[in-house]
Coordinates of C-alpha atoms (C1' of nucleotides) in Angstrom, one line a residue:
Chain T
M1 CA -78.1 -34.4 11.3
E2 CA -76.8 -37.3 13.3
M3 CA -75.8 -40.5 11.4
A4 CA -77.0 -44.0 13.1
K5 CA -74.3 -46.7 13.5
Q6 CA -74.7 -49.4 10.8
G7 CA -72.9 -52.2 12.8
G8 CA -72.9 -55.8 12.5
K9 CA -70.6 -58.7 11.3
R10 CA -69.4 -58.6 7.7
V11 CA -68.5 -62.1 7.0
G12 CA -66.7 -62.6 3.8
A13 CA -66.5 -58.8 3.3
G14 CA -63.4 -56.9 1.8
R15 CA -61.7 -56.8 -1.3
P16 CA -60.9 -60.4 -2.7
K17 CA -57.4 -61.7 -3.1
G18 CA -56.0 -61.8 -6.5
T19 CA -57.8 -58.6 -7.7
N20 CA -54.6 -56.7 -8.4
Q21 CA -53.4 -56.0 -11.7
Y22 CA -51.2 -59.0 -11.9
G23 CA -53.5 -61.6 -10.4
E24 CA -50.9 -62.7 -8.0
T25 CA -49.1 -61.4 -5.0
T26 CA -46.2 -58.8 -5.4
K27 CA -43.1 -57.9 -3.6
P28 CA -40.8 -55.0 -3.6
V29 CA -37.6 -55.2 -5.6
R30 CA -35.0 -52.5 -5.7
V31 CA -34.5 -50.9 -9.2
P32 CA -32.2 -48.3 -10.2
I33 CA -34.1 -44.9 -10.6
S34 CA -33.2 -44.7 -14.4
K35 CA -34.7 -48.1 -15.1
V36 CA -38.1 -47.7 -13.2
D37 CA -40.0 -46.6 -16.1
R38 CA -38.4 -49.3 -18.3
V39 CA -39.2 -51.9 -15.8
L40 CA -42.7 -50.8 -15.3
R41 CA -43.3 -50.8 -19.1
F42 CA -41.8 -54.4 -19.3
L43 CA -44.6 -55.4 -16.5
R44 CA -47.5 -53.6 -17.8
E45 CA -46.9 -54.6 -21.5
R46 CA -45.8 -58.1 -20.6
E47 CA -43.1 -57.9 -23.0
D48 CA -41.8 -61.1 -22.0
E49 CA -44.9 -63.1 -23.0
L50 CA -46.0 -61.8 -26.5
P51 CA -48.2 -64.3 -28.3
L52 CA -46.9 -66.6 -30.7
Y53 CA -49.1 -68.4 -33.4
G54 CA -48.3 -71.3 -35.6
H55 CA -49.9 -71.9 -39.1
S56 CA -53.5 -72.9 -38.1
V57 CA -55.8 -70.5 -36.6
P58 CA -58.2 -71.2 -33.7
A59 CA -61.8 -71.0 -34.3
G60 CA -63.2 -67.7 -34.9
F61 CA -60.9 -64.6 -34.9
P62 CA -58.7 -65.0 -31.8
S63 CA -57.0 -61.8 -30.3
P64 CA -53.6 -61.3 -29.1
A65 CA -55.1 -60.5 -25.8
D66 CA -56.4 -63.9 -25.2
D67 CA -54.6 -66.6 -23.5
Y68 CA -52.1 -67.6 -26.4
A69 CA -52.9 -71.1 -28.0
E70 CA -49.5 -71.5 -29.4
G71 CA -47.6 -70.3 -26.5
A72 CA -45.9 -67.0 -25.5
L73 CA -42.5 -65.8 -26.6
D74 CA -39.7 -63.6 -25.0
L75 CA -37.8 -61.8 -27.5
N76 CA -34.8 -61.2 -25.3
T77 CA -34.6 -64.7 -24.1
Y78 CA -35.3 -66.1 -27.7
L79 CA -32.5 -64.1 -29.3
V80 CA -30.0 -63.5 -26.6
R81 CA -28.6 -66.7 -25.0
E82 CA -25.4 -65.1 -23.4
P83 CA -26.3 -61.6 -22.7
T84 CA -22.8 -60.6 -21.5
A85 CA -21.3 -61.9 -24.6
T86 CA -24.0 -60.7 -27.2
F87 CA -23.9 -57.4 -29.3
F88 CA -25.5 -56.3 -32.5
V89 CA -23.9 -55.2 -35.8
R90 CA -25.5 -53.4 -38.8
A91 CA -24.9 -55.3 -42.0
R92 CA -23.9 -53.4 -45.1
G93 CA -23.7 -54.6 -48.6
D94 CA -25.0 -57.8 -50.3
S95 CA -21.9 -60.1 -49.9
M96 CA -24.0 -62.5 -47.8
L97 CA -27.4 -62.4 -49.6
G98 CA -27.3 -66.3 -49.9
A99 CA -27.2 -66.6 -46.1
G100 CA -30.4 -64.4 -45.9
I101 CA -28.6 -61.3 -44.8
H102 CA -29.6 -58.1 -46.5
D103 CA -28.0 -54.6 -46.7
G104 CA -29.2 -52.7 -43.4
D105 CA -30.1 -55.9 -41.6
L106 CA -29.4 -56.1 -37.8
L107 CA -27.1 -59.0 -36.8
V108 CA -27.2 -60.7 -33.3
V109 CA -23.8 -61.7 -32.5
D110 CA -22.5 -64.0 -29.8
R111 CA -18.9 -64.1 -28.7
S112 CA -19.3 -67.2 -26.6
L113 CA -20.1 -69.5 -29.4
E114 CA -17.2 -71.4 -30.9
A115 CA -16.7 -70.3 -34.6
S116 CA -16.4 -73.7 -36.2
D117 CA -16.5 -74.6 -39.8
G118 CA -19.8 -73.5 -41.6
K119 CA -20.7 -70.7 -39.3
V120 CA -21.3 -67.3 -40.2
V121 CA -19.0 -64.9 -38.4
I122 CA -18.2 -61.3 -37.8
V123 CA -14.5 -60.4 -38.5
S124 CA -12.7 -57.1 -38.4
I125 CA -10.4 -56.5 -41.3
N126 CA -8.0 -53.4 -41.0
G127 CA -10.8 -51.8 -38.8
E128 CA -13.7 -52.7 -41.0
L129 CA -16.4 -55.1 -39.9
T130 CA -17.5 -57.7 -42.4
V131 CA -19.9 -61.0 -42.3
K132 CA -18.5 -63.9 -43.9
R133 CA -19.0 -67.6 -43.6
L134 CA -16.0 -69.6 -41.9
R135 CA -14.7 -72.6 -43.7
Q136 CA -11.8 -74.7 -42.3
A137 CA -10.3 -77.3 -44.5
K138 CA -6.9 -78.6 -45.4
G139 CA -5.4 -76.7 -42.3
E140 CA -6.6 -73.4 -43.8
T141 CA -9.1 -71.0 -42.7
W142 CA -11.1 -69.2 -45.4
L143 CA -13.6 -66.3 -45.0
I144 CA -16.3 -67.0 -47.8
P145 CA -18.9 -64.6 -48.9
E146 CA -22.2 -66.0 -49.9
N147 CA -22.4 -64.1 -53.3
P148 CA -20.2 -65.2 -56.2
D149 CA -19.5 -61.6 -57.3
Y150 CA -17.2 -61.3 -54.1
P151 CA -13.8 -62.9 -53.5
S152 CA -12.9 -65.4 -50.7
I153 CA -10.0 -64.6 -48.5
T154 CA -7.8 -66.6 -46.3
F155 CA -8.1 -65.7 -42.7
Q156 CA -4.5 -65.3 -42.1
E157 CA -3.6 -63.2 -45.1
Q158 CA -4.6 -60.0 -43.4
D159 CA -2.5 -58.5 -40.7
D160 CA -5.2 -56.8 -38.5
T161 CA -7.9 -59.7 -38.5
H162 CA -9.8 -60.4 -35.6
L163 CA -12.7 -62.7 -35.2
W164 CA -15.5 -61.0 -33.3
G165 CA -18.2 -63.6 -32.8
V166 CA -20.8 -65.9 -34.4
V167 CA -23.8 -64.4 -36.0
T168 CA -26.9 -66.3 -34.4
N169 CA -29.8 -64.3 -35.9
V170 CA -30.6 -61.8 -38.6
I171 CA -33.2 -59.2 -38.1
H172 CA -34.8 -57.9 -41.3
S173 CA -37.0 -54.9 -41.4
L174 CA -39.6 -54.6 -44.0
Chain M
M1 CA -7.7 -59.1 27.1
E2 CA -9.1 -55.7 27.1
M3 CA -9.4 -53.9 23.9
A4 CA -8.4 -50.2 24.1
K5 CA -10.9 -47.6 22.6
Q6 CA -9.9 -46.1 19.3
G7 CA -12.0 -42.9 19.1
G8 CA -11.7 -39.7 17.4
K9 CA -13.6 -38.2 14.5
R10 CA -13.8 -39.9 11.1
V11 CA -14.3 -37.0 8.8
G12 CA -15.2 -38.3 5.3
A13 CA -15.3 -42.0 6.3
G14 CA -18.0 -44.3 5.3
R15 CA -18.8 -46.0 2.2
P16 CA -18.9 -43.5 -0.7
K17 CA -22.2 -42.8 -2.6
G18 CA -22.4 -44.6 -6.0
T19 CA -20.7 -47.7 -5.0
N20 CA -23.7 -49.9 -5.6
Q21 CA -23.9 -52.4 -8.4
Y22 CA -25.9 -49.8 -10.6
G23 CA -23.7 -46.8 -9.9
E24 CA -27.2 -44.9 -9.0
T25 CA -29.7 -44.8 -6.3
T26 CA -32.3 -47.4 -6.3
K27 CA -35.9 -47.6 -5.3
P28 CA -38.3 -50.6 -4.4
V29 CA -40.7 -51.3 -7.1
R30 CA -43.5 -53.9 -6.6
V31 CA -43.1 -56.9 -9.0
P32 CA -45.4 -60.0 -9.3
I33 CA -43.8 -62.9 -7.7
S34 CA -43.4 -64.9 -10.8
K35 CA -41.6 -62.1 -12.8
V36 CA -39.2 -61.2 -9.8
D37 CA -36.3 -63.4 -11.5
R38 CA -37.1 -62.1 -14.8
V39 CA -36.8 -58.5 -13.9
L40 CA -33.8 -59.2 -11.7
R41 CA -32.1 -60.7 -14.8
F42 CA -33.2 -57.9 -17.0
L43 CA -31.4 -55.5 -14.6
R44 CA -28.3 -57.7 -14.2
E45 CA -27.8 -58.4 -17.9
R46 CA -29.0 -54.8 -18.9
E47 CA -30.6 -56.5 -21.7
D48 CA -32.2 -53.0 -22.6
E49 CA -28.9 -51.8 -23.7
L50 CA -26.8 -54.4 -25.5
P51 CA -23.9 -52.8 -27.6
L52 CA -24.6 -51.9 -31.3
Y53 CA -21.5 -51.6 -33.5
G54 CA -21.4 -49.9 -37.1
H55 CA -19.0 -50.8 -39.9
S56 CA -15.8 -49.4 -38.4
V57 CA -14.1 -50.6 -35.6
P58 CA -12.6 -48.5 -32.6
A59 CA -8.9 -48.8 -32.1
G60 CA -7.7 -52.0 -30.5
F61 CA -10.1 -54.9 -29.7
P62 CA -13.1 -53.3 -28.1
S63 CA -15.1 -55.4 -25.7
P64 CA -18.9 -55.3 -25.5
A65 CA -18.6 -54.7 -21.8
D66 CA -17.1 -51.3 -22.7
D67 CA -19.1 -48.3 -23.2
Y68 CA -20.7 -48.8 -26.6
A69 CA -19.1 -46.4 -29.0
E70 CA -22.0 -47.0 -31.5
G71 CA -24.9 -46.9 -28.9
A72 CA -27.1 -49.3 -27.1
L73 CA -30.0 -51.2 -28.5
D74 CA -33.1 -52.5 -26.6
L75 CA -34.4 -55.5 -28.6
N76 CA -37.9 -55.1 -27.3
T77 CA -38.3 -51.4 -27.9
Y78 CA -36.6 -51.8 -31.3
L79 CA -38.9 -54.6 -32.7
V80 CA -42.1 -54.0 -30.7
R81 CA -43.6 -50.5 -31.1
E82 CA -47.0 -51.2 -30.1
P83 CA -46.8 -54.2 -27.5
T84 CA -50.5 -54.8 -26.8
A85 CA -51.1 -55.0 -30.7
T86 CA -48.0 -57.2 -31.5
F87 CA -47.6 -60.9 -31.9
F88 CA -45.6 -63.4 -33.6
V89 CA -46.0 -65.9 -36.4
R90 CA -43.8 -68.8 -37.4
A91 CA -43.4 -68.4 -41.3
R92 CA -43.5 -71.7 -43.5
G93 CA -42.7 -72.4 -47.0
D94 CA -40.7 -70.3 -49.5
S95 CA -43.6 -68.3 -51.2
M96 CA -42.1 -65.0 -49.9
L97 CA -38.4 -65.5 -50.4
G98 CA -38.2 -62.4 -52.4
A99 CA -39.3 -60.4 -49.4
G100 CA -36.3 -62.1 -47.4
I101 CA -38.8 -64.4 -45.5
H102 CA -37.5 -68.2 -45.3
D103 CA -39.0 -71.3 -44.1
G104 CA -39.2 -71.3 -40.3
D105 CA -38.4 -67.5 -39.8
L106 CA -40.2 -65.7 -37.0
L107 CA -42.5 -62.8 -38.1
V108 CA -43.2 -59.8 -35.9
V109 CA -46.7 -58.7 -36.7
D110 CA -48.3 -55.5 -35.6
R111 CA -51.9 -55.2 -35.8
S112 CA -52.2 -51.5 -35.1
L113 CA -50.6 -50.7 -38.5
E114 CA -52.7 -49.9 -41.5
A115 CA -52.6 -52.6 -44.1
S116 CA -51.8 -50.3 -47.2
D117 CA -50.7 -51.0 -50.7
G118 CA -47.2 -52.8 -50.8
K119 CA -47.3 -54.0 -47.2
V120 CA -46.6 -57.5 -46.2
V121 CA -49.5 -58.8 -44.2
I122 CA -50.6 -61.9 -42.4
V123 CA -54.0 -63.2 -43.5
S124 CA -55.8 -66.2 -42.4
I125 CA -57.6 -68.1 -45.3
N126 CA -59.9 -70.9 -44.2
G127 CA -58.0 -71.2 -40.8
E128 CA -54.6 -71.2 -42.4
L129 CA -52.2 -68.5 -41.9
T130 CA -50.3 -67.0 -44.8
V131 CA -47.9 -64.3 -45.6
K132 CA -48.5 -62.5 -48.6
R133 CA -47.8 -58.9 -50.2
L134 CA -50.9 -56.6 -50.4
R135 CA -51.5 -54.9 -53.6
Q136 CA -54.6 -52.4 -54.0
A137 CA -55.3 -51.3 -57.6
K138 CA -58.2 -50.7 -59.7
G139 CA -60.6 -51.2 -56.7
E140 CA -59.4 -54.6 -56.3
T141 CA -57.2 -56.1 -53.4
W142 CA -54.7 -58.8 -54.2
L143 CA -52.5 -60.9 -52.2
I144 CA -49.4 -61.6 -54.0
P145 CA -46.6 -64.2 -53.1
E146 CA -43.1 -63.1 -53.6
N147 CA -42.3 -66.1 -55.6
P148 CA -43.3 -66.6 -59.2
D149 CA -44.0 -70.6 -58.5
Y150 CA -47.2 -69.3 -56.3
P151 CA -50.3 -67.8 -57.6
S152 CA -51.7 -64.6 -56.4
I153 CA -55.3 -64.5 -55.1
T154 CA -57.9 -61.6 -54.7
F155 CA -58.5 -60.8 -51.2
Q156 CA -62.4 -61.2 -51.6
E157 CA -62.5 -64.5 -53.3
Q158 CA -62.3 -66.5 -50.2
D159 CA -65.1 -66.7 -47.7
D160 CA -63.1 -67.0 -44.5
T161 CA -60.6 -64.6 -45.0
H162 CA -59.3 -62.3 -42.2
L163 CA -56.5 -59.6 -42.2
W164 CA -54.4 -60.2 -39.1
G165 CA -51.8 -57.6 -39.3
V166 CA -48.7 -56.1 -40.9
V167 CA -45.3 -57.9 -40.8
T168 CA -42.7 -55.4 -39.4
N169 CA -39.7 -57.5 -39.1
V170 CA -38.4 -61.0 -40.0
I171 CA -36.3 -62.6 -37.7
H172 CA -34.0 -65.4 -39.3
S173 CA -31.9 -68.0 -37.4
L174 CA -28.7 -69.1 -38.8
Chain V
dT1 C1' 8.6 -44.3 10.3
dC2 C1' 5.6 -47.7 8.3
dC3 C1' 1.6 -50.5 8.2
dA4 C1' -1.7 -53.9 10.0
dT5 C1' -5.5 -53.8 13.0
dT6 C1' -9.6 -52.2 14.8
dG7 C1' -13.4 -49.6 15.6
dA8 C1' -15.9 -45.4 13.4
dT9 C1' -18.7 -43.8 9.7
dT10 C1' -21.8 -44.0 6.1
dA11 C1' -24.0 -46.0 1.9
dT12 C1' -26.3 -50.2 -0.1
dT13 C1' -29.8 -53.7 0.2
dG14 C1' -33.5 -56.9 1.0
dT15 C1' -37.6 -57.0 3.6
dT16 C1' -41.0 -55.4 6.8
dA17 C1' -44.2 -52.0 8.2
dC18 C1' -47.4 -48.9 7.4
dA19 C1' -50.8 -45.4 5.8
dT20 C1' -53.5 -44.7 1.9
dT21 C1' -56.5 -46.4 -1.6
dA22 C1' -59.5 -49.9 -3.8
dT23 C1' -62.9 -53.2 -3.7
dT24 C1' -66.5 -55.8 -2.0
dC25 C1' -70.2 -56.9 1.9
dA26 C1' -74.3 -56.3 4.5
dA27 C1' -77.2 -53.6 7.7
dG28 C1' -80.3 -49.8 7.7
dA29 C1' -82.9 -46.2 5.4
dA30 C1' -86.0 -44.7 2.0
Chain L
dT1 C1' -87.1 -53.5 -3.3
dT2 C1' -83.2 -50.4 -4.0
dC3 C1' -79.9 -47.2 -2.2
dT4 C1' -76.7 -45.4 1.3
dT5 C1' -73.4 -46.0 4.3
dG6 C1' -70.0 -47.9 7.0
dA7 C1' -67.4 -52.5 7.8
dA8 C1' -63.8 -55.5 6.2
dT9 C1' -59.8 -56.8 3.8
dA10 C1' -56.5 -56.7 -0.2
dA11 C1' -53.4 -53.8 -2.9
dT12 C1' -50.1 -50.3 -3.3
dG13 C1' -46.2 -47.1 -2.9
dT14 C1' -42.9 -45.8 0.2
dA15 C1' -40.8 -45.2 4.6
dA16 C1' -38.1 -47.6 8.1
dC17 C1' -35.2 -50.9 9.7
dA18 C1' -31.6 -54.2 10.4
dA19 C1' -27.9 -56.4 8.4
dT20 C1' -24.2 -55.9 5.1
dA21 C1' -20.5 -53.5 2.6
dA22 C1' -17.0 -50.4 2.0
dT23 C1' -14.0 -46.8 3.3
dC24 C1' -11.3 -43.7 6.8
dA25 C1' -8.3 -42.8 10.5
dA26 C1' -6.4 -43.6 15.3
dT27 C1' -3.5 -46.8 17.6
dG28 C1' 0.2 -49.7 18.3
dG29 C1' 3.7 -52.8 17.4
dA30 C1' 7.7 -53.9 14.2

DNA sequence: TCCATTGATTATTGTTACATTATTCAAGAA
DNA sequence: TTCTTGAATAATGTAACAATAATCAATGGA
């Protein structure tokens, strides 16, 4: 059977612009093979803009998939200001309960911040990592636990004592 | 002045493999224009593998730039199991101090988890978001604050009460 | 002999090109 | 009218390319 031609102008025909999955134009970026899947997940799940809600709720029952009335939050950007100077430490014990640090919490530590008076810091004492609050007074530097059951120590009284960085955030799992 | 030719074989010459910034081959991936910079930062700063240290310290004074003795951690993967069902809420007040939730803390909430007995949940009561611990007993459902100064309420006694999700993590800033 | 210069050689890199797929439009057919 | 089919155009994944980077070895001068 012969097919008849179906010619003629098709003004305005064709796939409309912006009908891709992102709603905007894309461009190729070189990604190391091992990170391709991670980057695709990053883009697919929009991990850099998860919804943030405040205290009041919009009318009805808003969905996280909606546009976020209270804004979007990027966890990495929020928690890590200086990626090359940031690391994590697992907290142990309850010597810093007063600062909201529980046993097993994950601490975000920034080495680029200045460890000034009052900051919560990570120090290694004889090969052991501990969390303490730094106090500088009368020319002396003290490491003070936030729990009266534990003793304070001076920074200099230990031989192998190194200041690792300043704790910026505490991540507590429920 | 005429340059003399400098011919001959160059066996083994050329830029060695693996001398790129990632140490492995790359391939182009299409990225929406607005996310290009974010993806490049993600790759440059290796945000998906920041170092995690335990309690003991390797010999000397290890640098976060070294290979990570205790492993690497991806904040997004660690905190967000179900990206499409996850959102954040800013906590207010001290009604959940006992659960380690302080005023101003950022709560990670997962809507896909089942709100069973004992879980800390986010509920909206008459348009206000609150954090409470869920208790199911004797056929009744209670919302219990983790602070004796606050009253418990039953889940059904409010008209406009919606369960939003289960709190999985608390992010506390110092 | 020793080493700086210089072209040869090969990988990296950012971008363009392209073939395939997806999506919508409208002329004909039924 | 409604359905079918080809036309039109954007999206998509990847190949290709030109420019750059990094290393090797022959040459030639000190």
